[in-house]
Backbone as CSV, one residue per row, in Angstrom:
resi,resn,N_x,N_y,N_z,CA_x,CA_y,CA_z,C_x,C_y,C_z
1,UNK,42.143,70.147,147.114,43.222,69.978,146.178,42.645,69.727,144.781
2,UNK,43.274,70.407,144.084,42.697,70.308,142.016,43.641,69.842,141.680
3,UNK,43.276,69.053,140.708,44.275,68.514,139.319,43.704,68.577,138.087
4,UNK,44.380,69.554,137.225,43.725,70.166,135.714,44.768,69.797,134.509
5,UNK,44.240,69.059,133.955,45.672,68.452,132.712,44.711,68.703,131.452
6,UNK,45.256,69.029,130.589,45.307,68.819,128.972,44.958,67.523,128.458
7,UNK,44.577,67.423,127.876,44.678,65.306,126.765,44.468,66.483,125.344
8,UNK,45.582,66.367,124.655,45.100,66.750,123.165,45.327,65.643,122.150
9,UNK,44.595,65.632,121.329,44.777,64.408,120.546,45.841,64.771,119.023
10,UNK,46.697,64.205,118.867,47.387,63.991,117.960,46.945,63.085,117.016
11,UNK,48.071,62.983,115.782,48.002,62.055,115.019,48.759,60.713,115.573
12,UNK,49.498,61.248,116.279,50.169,59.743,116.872,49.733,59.343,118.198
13,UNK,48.623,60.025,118.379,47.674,59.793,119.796,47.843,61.074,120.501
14,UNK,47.559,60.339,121.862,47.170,61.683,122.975,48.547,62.265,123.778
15,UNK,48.370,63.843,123.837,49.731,63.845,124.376,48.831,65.326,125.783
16,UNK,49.526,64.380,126.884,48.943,65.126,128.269,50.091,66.153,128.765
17,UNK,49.319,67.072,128.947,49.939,68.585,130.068,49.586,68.769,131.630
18,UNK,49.803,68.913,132.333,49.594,69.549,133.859,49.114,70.992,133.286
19,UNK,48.531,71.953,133.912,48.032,72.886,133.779,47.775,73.927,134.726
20,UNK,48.354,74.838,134.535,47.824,75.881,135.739,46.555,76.685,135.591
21,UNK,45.804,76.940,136.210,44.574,77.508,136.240,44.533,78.986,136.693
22,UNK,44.960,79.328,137.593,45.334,80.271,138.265,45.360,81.859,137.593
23,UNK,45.478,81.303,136.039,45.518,82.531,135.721,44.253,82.956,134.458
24,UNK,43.516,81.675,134.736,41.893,81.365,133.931,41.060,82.020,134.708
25,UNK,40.601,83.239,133.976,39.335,83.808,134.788,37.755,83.459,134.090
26,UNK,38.057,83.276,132.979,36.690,82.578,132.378,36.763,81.853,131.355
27,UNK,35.780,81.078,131.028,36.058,79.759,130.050,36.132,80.174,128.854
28,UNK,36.068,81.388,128.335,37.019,81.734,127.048,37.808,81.612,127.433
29,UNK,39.412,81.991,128.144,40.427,81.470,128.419,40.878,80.690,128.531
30,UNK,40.163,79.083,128.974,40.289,78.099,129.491,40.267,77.645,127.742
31,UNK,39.210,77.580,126.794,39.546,77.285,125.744,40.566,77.834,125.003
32,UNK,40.903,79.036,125.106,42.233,79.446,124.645,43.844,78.579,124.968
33,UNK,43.286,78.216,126.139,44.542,77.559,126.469,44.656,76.352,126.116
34,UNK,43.245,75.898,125.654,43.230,74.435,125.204,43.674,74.357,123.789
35,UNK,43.071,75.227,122.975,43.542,75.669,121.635,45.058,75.506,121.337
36,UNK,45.545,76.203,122.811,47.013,76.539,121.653,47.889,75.072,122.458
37,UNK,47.085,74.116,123.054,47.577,72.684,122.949,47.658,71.925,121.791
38,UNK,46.665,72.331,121.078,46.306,71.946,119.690,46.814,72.673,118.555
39,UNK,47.853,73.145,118.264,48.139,73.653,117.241,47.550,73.274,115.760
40,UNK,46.845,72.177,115.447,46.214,71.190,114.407,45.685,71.553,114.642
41,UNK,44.221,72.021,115.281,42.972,72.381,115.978,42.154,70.849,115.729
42,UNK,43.169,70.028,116.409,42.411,68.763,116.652,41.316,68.868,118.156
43,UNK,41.061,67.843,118.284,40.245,67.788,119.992,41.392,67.871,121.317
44,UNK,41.039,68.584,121.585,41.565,68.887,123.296,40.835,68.841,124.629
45,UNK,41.049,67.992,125.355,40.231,67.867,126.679,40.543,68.214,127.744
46,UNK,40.062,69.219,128.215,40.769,69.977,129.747,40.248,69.098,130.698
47,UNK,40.574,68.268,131.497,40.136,67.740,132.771,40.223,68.307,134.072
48,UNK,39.665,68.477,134.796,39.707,69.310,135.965,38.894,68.009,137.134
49,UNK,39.701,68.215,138.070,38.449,67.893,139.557,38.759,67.930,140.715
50,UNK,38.173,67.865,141.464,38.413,68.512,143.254,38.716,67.029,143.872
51,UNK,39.233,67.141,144.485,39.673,65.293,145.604,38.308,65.102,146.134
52,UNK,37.982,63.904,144.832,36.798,63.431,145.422,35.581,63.985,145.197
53,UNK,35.032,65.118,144.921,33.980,66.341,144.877,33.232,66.308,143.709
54,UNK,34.212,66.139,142.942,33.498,66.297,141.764,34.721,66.457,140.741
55,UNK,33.863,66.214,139.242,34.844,66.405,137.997,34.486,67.408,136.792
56,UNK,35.373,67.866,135.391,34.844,68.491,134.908,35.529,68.475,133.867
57,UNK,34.748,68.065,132.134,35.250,67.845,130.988,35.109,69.206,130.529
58,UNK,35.913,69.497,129.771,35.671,70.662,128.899,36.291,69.839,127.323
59,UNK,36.224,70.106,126.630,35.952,69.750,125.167,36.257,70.634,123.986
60,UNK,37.075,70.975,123.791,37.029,72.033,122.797,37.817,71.200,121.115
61,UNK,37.404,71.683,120.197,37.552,71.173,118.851,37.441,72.134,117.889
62,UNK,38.761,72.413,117.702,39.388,73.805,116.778,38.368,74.993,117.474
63,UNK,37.564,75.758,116.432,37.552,77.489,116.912,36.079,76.568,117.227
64,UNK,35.287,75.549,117.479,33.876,75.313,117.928,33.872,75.923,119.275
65,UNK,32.462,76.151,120.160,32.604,76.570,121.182,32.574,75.311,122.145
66,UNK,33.446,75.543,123.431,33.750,74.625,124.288,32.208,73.490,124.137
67,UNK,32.575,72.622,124.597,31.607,71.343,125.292,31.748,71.507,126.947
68,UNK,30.904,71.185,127.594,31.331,71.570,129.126,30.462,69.736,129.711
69,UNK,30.990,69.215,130.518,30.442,68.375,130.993,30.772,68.066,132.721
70,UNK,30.021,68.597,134.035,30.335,69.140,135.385,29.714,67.866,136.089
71,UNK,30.186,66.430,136.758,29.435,65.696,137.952,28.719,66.020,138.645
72,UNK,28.879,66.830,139.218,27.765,67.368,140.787,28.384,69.325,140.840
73,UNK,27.259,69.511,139.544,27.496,71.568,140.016,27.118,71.770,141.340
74,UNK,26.530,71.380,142.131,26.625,71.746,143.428,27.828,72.094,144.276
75,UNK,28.708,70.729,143.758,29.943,70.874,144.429,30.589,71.866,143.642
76,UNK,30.630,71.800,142.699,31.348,72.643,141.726,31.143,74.025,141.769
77,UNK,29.677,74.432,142.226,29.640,76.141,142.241,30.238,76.460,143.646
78,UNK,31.064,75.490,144.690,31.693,75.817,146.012,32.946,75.871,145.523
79,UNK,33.542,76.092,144.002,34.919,76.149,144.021,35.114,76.910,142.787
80,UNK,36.251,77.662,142.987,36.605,78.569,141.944,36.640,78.423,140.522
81,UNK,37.226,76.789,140.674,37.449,76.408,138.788,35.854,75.846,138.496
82,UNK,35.286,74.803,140.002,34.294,75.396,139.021,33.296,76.535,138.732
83,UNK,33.173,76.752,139.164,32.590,78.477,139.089,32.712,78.712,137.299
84,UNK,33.709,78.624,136.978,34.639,79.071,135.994,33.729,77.819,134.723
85,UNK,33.111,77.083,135.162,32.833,76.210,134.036,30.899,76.328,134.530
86,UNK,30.751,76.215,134.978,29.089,76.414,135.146,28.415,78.307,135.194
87,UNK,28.305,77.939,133.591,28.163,79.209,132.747,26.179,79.008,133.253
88,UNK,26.008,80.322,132.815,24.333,80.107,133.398,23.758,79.611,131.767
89,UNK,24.251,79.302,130.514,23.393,78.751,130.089,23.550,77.317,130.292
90,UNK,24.933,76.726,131.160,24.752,75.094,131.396,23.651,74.920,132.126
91,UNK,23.463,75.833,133.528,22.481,75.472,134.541,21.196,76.118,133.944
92,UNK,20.784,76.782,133.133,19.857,76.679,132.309,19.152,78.136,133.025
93,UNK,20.165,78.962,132.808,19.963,80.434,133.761,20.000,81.831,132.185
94,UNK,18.622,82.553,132.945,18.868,83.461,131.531,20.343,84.071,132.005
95,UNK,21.189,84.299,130.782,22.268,85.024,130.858,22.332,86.556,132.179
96,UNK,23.305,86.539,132.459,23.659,87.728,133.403,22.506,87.998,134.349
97,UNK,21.602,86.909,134.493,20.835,86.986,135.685,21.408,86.914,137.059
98,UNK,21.168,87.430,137.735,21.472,87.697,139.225,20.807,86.877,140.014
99,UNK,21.622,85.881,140.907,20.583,85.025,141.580,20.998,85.860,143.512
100,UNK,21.762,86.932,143.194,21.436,87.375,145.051,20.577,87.990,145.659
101,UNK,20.030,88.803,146.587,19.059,89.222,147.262,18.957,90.676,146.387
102,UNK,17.596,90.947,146.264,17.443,92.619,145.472,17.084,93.321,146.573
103,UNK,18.257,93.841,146.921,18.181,94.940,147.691,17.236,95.778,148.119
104,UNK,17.237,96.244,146.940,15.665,97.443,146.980,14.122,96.634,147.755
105,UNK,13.856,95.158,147.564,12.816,94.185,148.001,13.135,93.784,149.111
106,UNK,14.158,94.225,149.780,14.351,93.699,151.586,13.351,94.512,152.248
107,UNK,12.782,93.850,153.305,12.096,94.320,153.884,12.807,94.775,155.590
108,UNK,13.384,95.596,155.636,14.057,96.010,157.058,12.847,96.545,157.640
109,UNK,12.332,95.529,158.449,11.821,95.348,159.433,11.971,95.446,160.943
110,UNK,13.143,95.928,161.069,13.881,96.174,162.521,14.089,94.383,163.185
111,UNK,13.938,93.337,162.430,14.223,91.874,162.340,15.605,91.980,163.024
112,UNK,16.130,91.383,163.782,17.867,91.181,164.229,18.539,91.122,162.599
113,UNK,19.710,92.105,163.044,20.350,92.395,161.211,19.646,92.867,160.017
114,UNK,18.941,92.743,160.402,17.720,93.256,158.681,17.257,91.722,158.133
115,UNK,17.289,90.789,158.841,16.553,89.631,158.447,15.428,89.818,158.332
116,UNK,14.759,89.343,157.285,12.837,89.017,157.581,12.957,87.104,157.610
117,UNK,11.642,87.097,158.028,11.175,85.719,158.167,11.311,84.888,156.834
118,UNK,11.557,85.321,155.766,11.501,85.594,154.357,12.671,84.607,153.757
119,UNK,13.566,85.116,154.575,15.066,84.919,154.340,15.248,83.874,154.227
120,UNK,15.079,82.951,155.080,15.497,81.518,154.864,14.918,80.748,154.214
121,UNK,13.871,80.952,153.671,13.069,80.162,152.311,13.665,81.024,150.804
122,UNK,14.568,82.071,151.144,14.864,82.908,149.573,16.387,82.053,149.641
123,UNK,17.154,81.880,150.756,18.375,81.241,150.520,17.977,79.646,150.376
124,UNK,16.985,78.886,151.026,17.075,77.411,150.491,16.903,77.741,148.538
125,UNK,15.737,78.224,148.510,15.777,78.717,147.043,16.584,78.813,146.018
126,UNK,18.385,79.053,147.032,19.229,79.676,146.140,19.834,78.675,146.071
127,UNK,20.137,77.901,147.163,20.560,76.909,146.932,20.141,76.086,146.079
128,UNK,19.016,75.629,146.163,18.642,75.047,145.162,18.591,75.251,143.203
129,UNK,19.083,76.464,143.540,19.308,76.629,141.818,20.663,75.779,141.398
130,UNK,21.305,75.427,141.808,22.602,74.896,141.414,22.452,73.279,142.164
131,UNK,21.722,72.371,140.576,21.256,70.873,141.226,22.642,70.097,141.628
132,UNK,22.310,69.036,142.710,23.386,68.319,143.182,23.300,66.854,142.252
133,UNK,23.855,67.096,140.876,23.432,66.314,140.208,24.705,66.804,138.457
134,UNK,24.823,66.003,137.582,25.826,66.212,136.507,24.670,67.598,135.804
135,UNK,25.390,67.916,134.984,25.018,69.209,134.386,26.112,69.004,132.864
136,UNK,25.213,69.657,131.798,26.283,70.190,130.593,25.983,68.494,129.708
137,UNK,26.898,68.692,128.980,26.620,67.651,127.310,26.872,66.362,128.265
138,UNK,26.198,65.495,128.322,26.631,64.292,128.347,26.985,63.361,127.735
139,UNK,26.808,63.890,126.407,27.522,63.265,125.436,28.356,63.633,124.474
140,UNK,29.435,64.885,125.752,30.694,64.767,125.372,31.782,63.826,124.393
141,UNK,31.688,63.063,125.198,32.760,61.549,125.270,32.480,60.418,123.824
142,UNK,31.307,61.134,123.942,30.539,59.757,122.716,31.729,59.117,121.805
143,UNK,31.838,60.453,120.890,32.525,59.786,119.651,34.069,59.307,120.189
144,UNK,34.024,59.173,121.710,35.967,58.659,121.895,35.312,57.619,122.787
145,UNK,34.667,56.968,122.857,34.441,55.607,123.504,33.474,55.544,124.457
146,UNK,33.265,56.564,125.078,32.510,56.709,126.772,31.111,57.428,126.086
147,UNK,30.239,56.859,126.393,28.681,57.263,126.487,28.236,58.188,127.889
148,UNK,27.099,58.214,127.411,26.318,58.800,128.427,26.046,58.354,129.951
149,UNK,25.821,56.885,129.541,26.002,55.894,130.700,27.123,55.874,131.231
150,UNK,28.438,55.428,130.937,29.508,55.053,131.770,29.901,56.516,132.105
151,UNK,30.075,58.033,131.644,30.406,59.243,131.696,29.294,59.235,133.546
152,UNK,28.151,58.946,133.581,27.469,59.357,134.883,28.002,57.993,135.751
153,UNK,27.949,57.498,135.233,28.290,56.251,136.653,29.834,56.382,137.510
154,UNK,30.780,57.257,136.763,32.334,57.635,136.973,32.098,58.290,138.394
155,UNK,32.768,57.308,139.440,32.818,58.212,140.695,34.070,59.789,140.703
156,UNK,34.240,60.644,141.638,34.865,61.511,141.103,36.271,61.175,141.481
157,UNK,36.407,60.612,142.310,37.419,60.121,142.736,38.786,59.604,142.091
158,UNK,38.137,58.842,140.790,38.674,58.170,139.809,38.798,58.071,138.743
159,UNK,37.788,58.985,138.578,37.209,59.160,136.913,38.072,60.127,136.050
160,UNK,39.391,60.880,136.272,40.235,61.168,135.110,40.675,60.302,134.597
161,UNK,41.044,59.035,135.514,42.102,58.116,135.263,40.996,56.759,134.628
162,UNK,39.862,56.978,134.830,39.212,56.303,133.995,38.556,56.231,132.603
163,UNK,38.446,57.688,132.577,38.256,58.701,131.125,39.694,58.350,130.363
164,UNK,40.870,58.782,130.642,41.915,58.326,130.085,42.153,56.537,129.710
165,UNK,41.997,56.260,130.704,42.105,54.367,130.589,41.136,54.311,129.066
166,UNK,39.971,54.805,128.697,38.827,54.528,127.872,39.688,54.905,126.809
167,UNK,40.111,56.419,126.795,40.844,57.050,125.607,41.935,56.179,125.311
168,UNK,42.452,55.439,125.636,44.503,55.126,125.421,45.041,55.865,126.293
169,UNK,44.639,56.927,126.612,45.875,57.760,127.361,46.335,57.870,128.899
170,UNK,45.727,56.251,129.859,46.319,56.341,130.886,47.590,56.858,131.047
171,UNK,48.469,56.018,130.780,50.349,56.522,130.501,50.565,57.881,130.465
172,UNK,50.092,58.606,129.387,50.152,60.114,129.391,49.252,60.579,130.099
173,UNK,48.355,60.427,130.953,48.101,61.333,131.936,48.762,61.319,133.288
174,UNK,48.601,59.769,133.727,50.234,59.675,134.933,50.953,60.296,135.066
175,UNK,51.804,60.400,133.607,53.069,61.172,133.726,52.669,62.640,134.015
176,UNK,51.890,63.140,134.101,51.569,64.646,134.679,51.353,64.893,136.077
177,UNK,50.641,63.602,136.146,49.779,63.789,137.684,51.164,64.069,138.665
């Protein structure tokens, strides 16, 4: 289960949205949609996170390019939205690199299926490109109260409603949830 809300900041404070995702295929979009929360092109914060799994700031501030800040990309590259936010230069991937098997370098060996012995040290491998660990700016949050420190210590569980509590904007995010 996801829950993805808006926080845009006003002049008379923060005013929260529910959000559908569904129709976000990549995080240009996702800032687009944050944008036109902001008609001021003040700060807008997309919150996103999975029950429990993990969380995910996005940050956008007028036409700048997003801020991205992901708890555990591990969990996050097992789900669509996040997918959608762990861009390969967060995980520190040359652009449009391909992390699946190159075809042409299989060795069909008459192995059961076309496995080689190979295989299961190229998939721990793959796994391991996507750390079980926060990823992206961690110092998002800075200039609205939350550091680097309290931003990693946020279990996922709780941590919209604790990001908001920091901002002022418990109240307006409730009312969405």
């Amino acid at each position: 289960m996801y829950f993805a809300a808006l926080l845009a900041r006003t002049e008379d404070g923060w005013e929260a949205s529910d959000t559908e995702l569904d129709d976000v295929e990549t995080l240009s979009d996702l800032a687009d949609l944050a944008r036109e929360a902001s008609p001021d092109e003040d700060t807008v914060l997309v919150l996103i996170e999975q029950e429990d799994a993990w969380f995910g700031v996005v940050r956008v501030d007028g036409e700048d390019d997003p801020r991205i800040y992901v708890s555990d990309a591990a969990a996050a590259a097992r789900s669509a939205y996040g997918e959608l936010l762990l861009t390969d230069e967060l995980l520190g991937r040359e652009p449009g690199a391909d992390d699946g098997p190159d075809l042409d370098a299989l060795n069909l060996d008459g192995t059961e299926e076309g496995e080689s012995e190979d295989d299961d040290e190229e998939e721990g491998a793959a796994a391991d490109a996507v750390p079980h660990s926060p990823v992206g700016d961690r110092e998002i949050l800075d200039d609205l109260g939350i550091g680097e420190k309290e931003l990693r210590a946020l279990d996922a569980d709780d941590a919209l409603s604790s990001i908001a509590e920091a901002l002022g904007a418990s109240e307006v995010l409730e009312t969405v949830r």
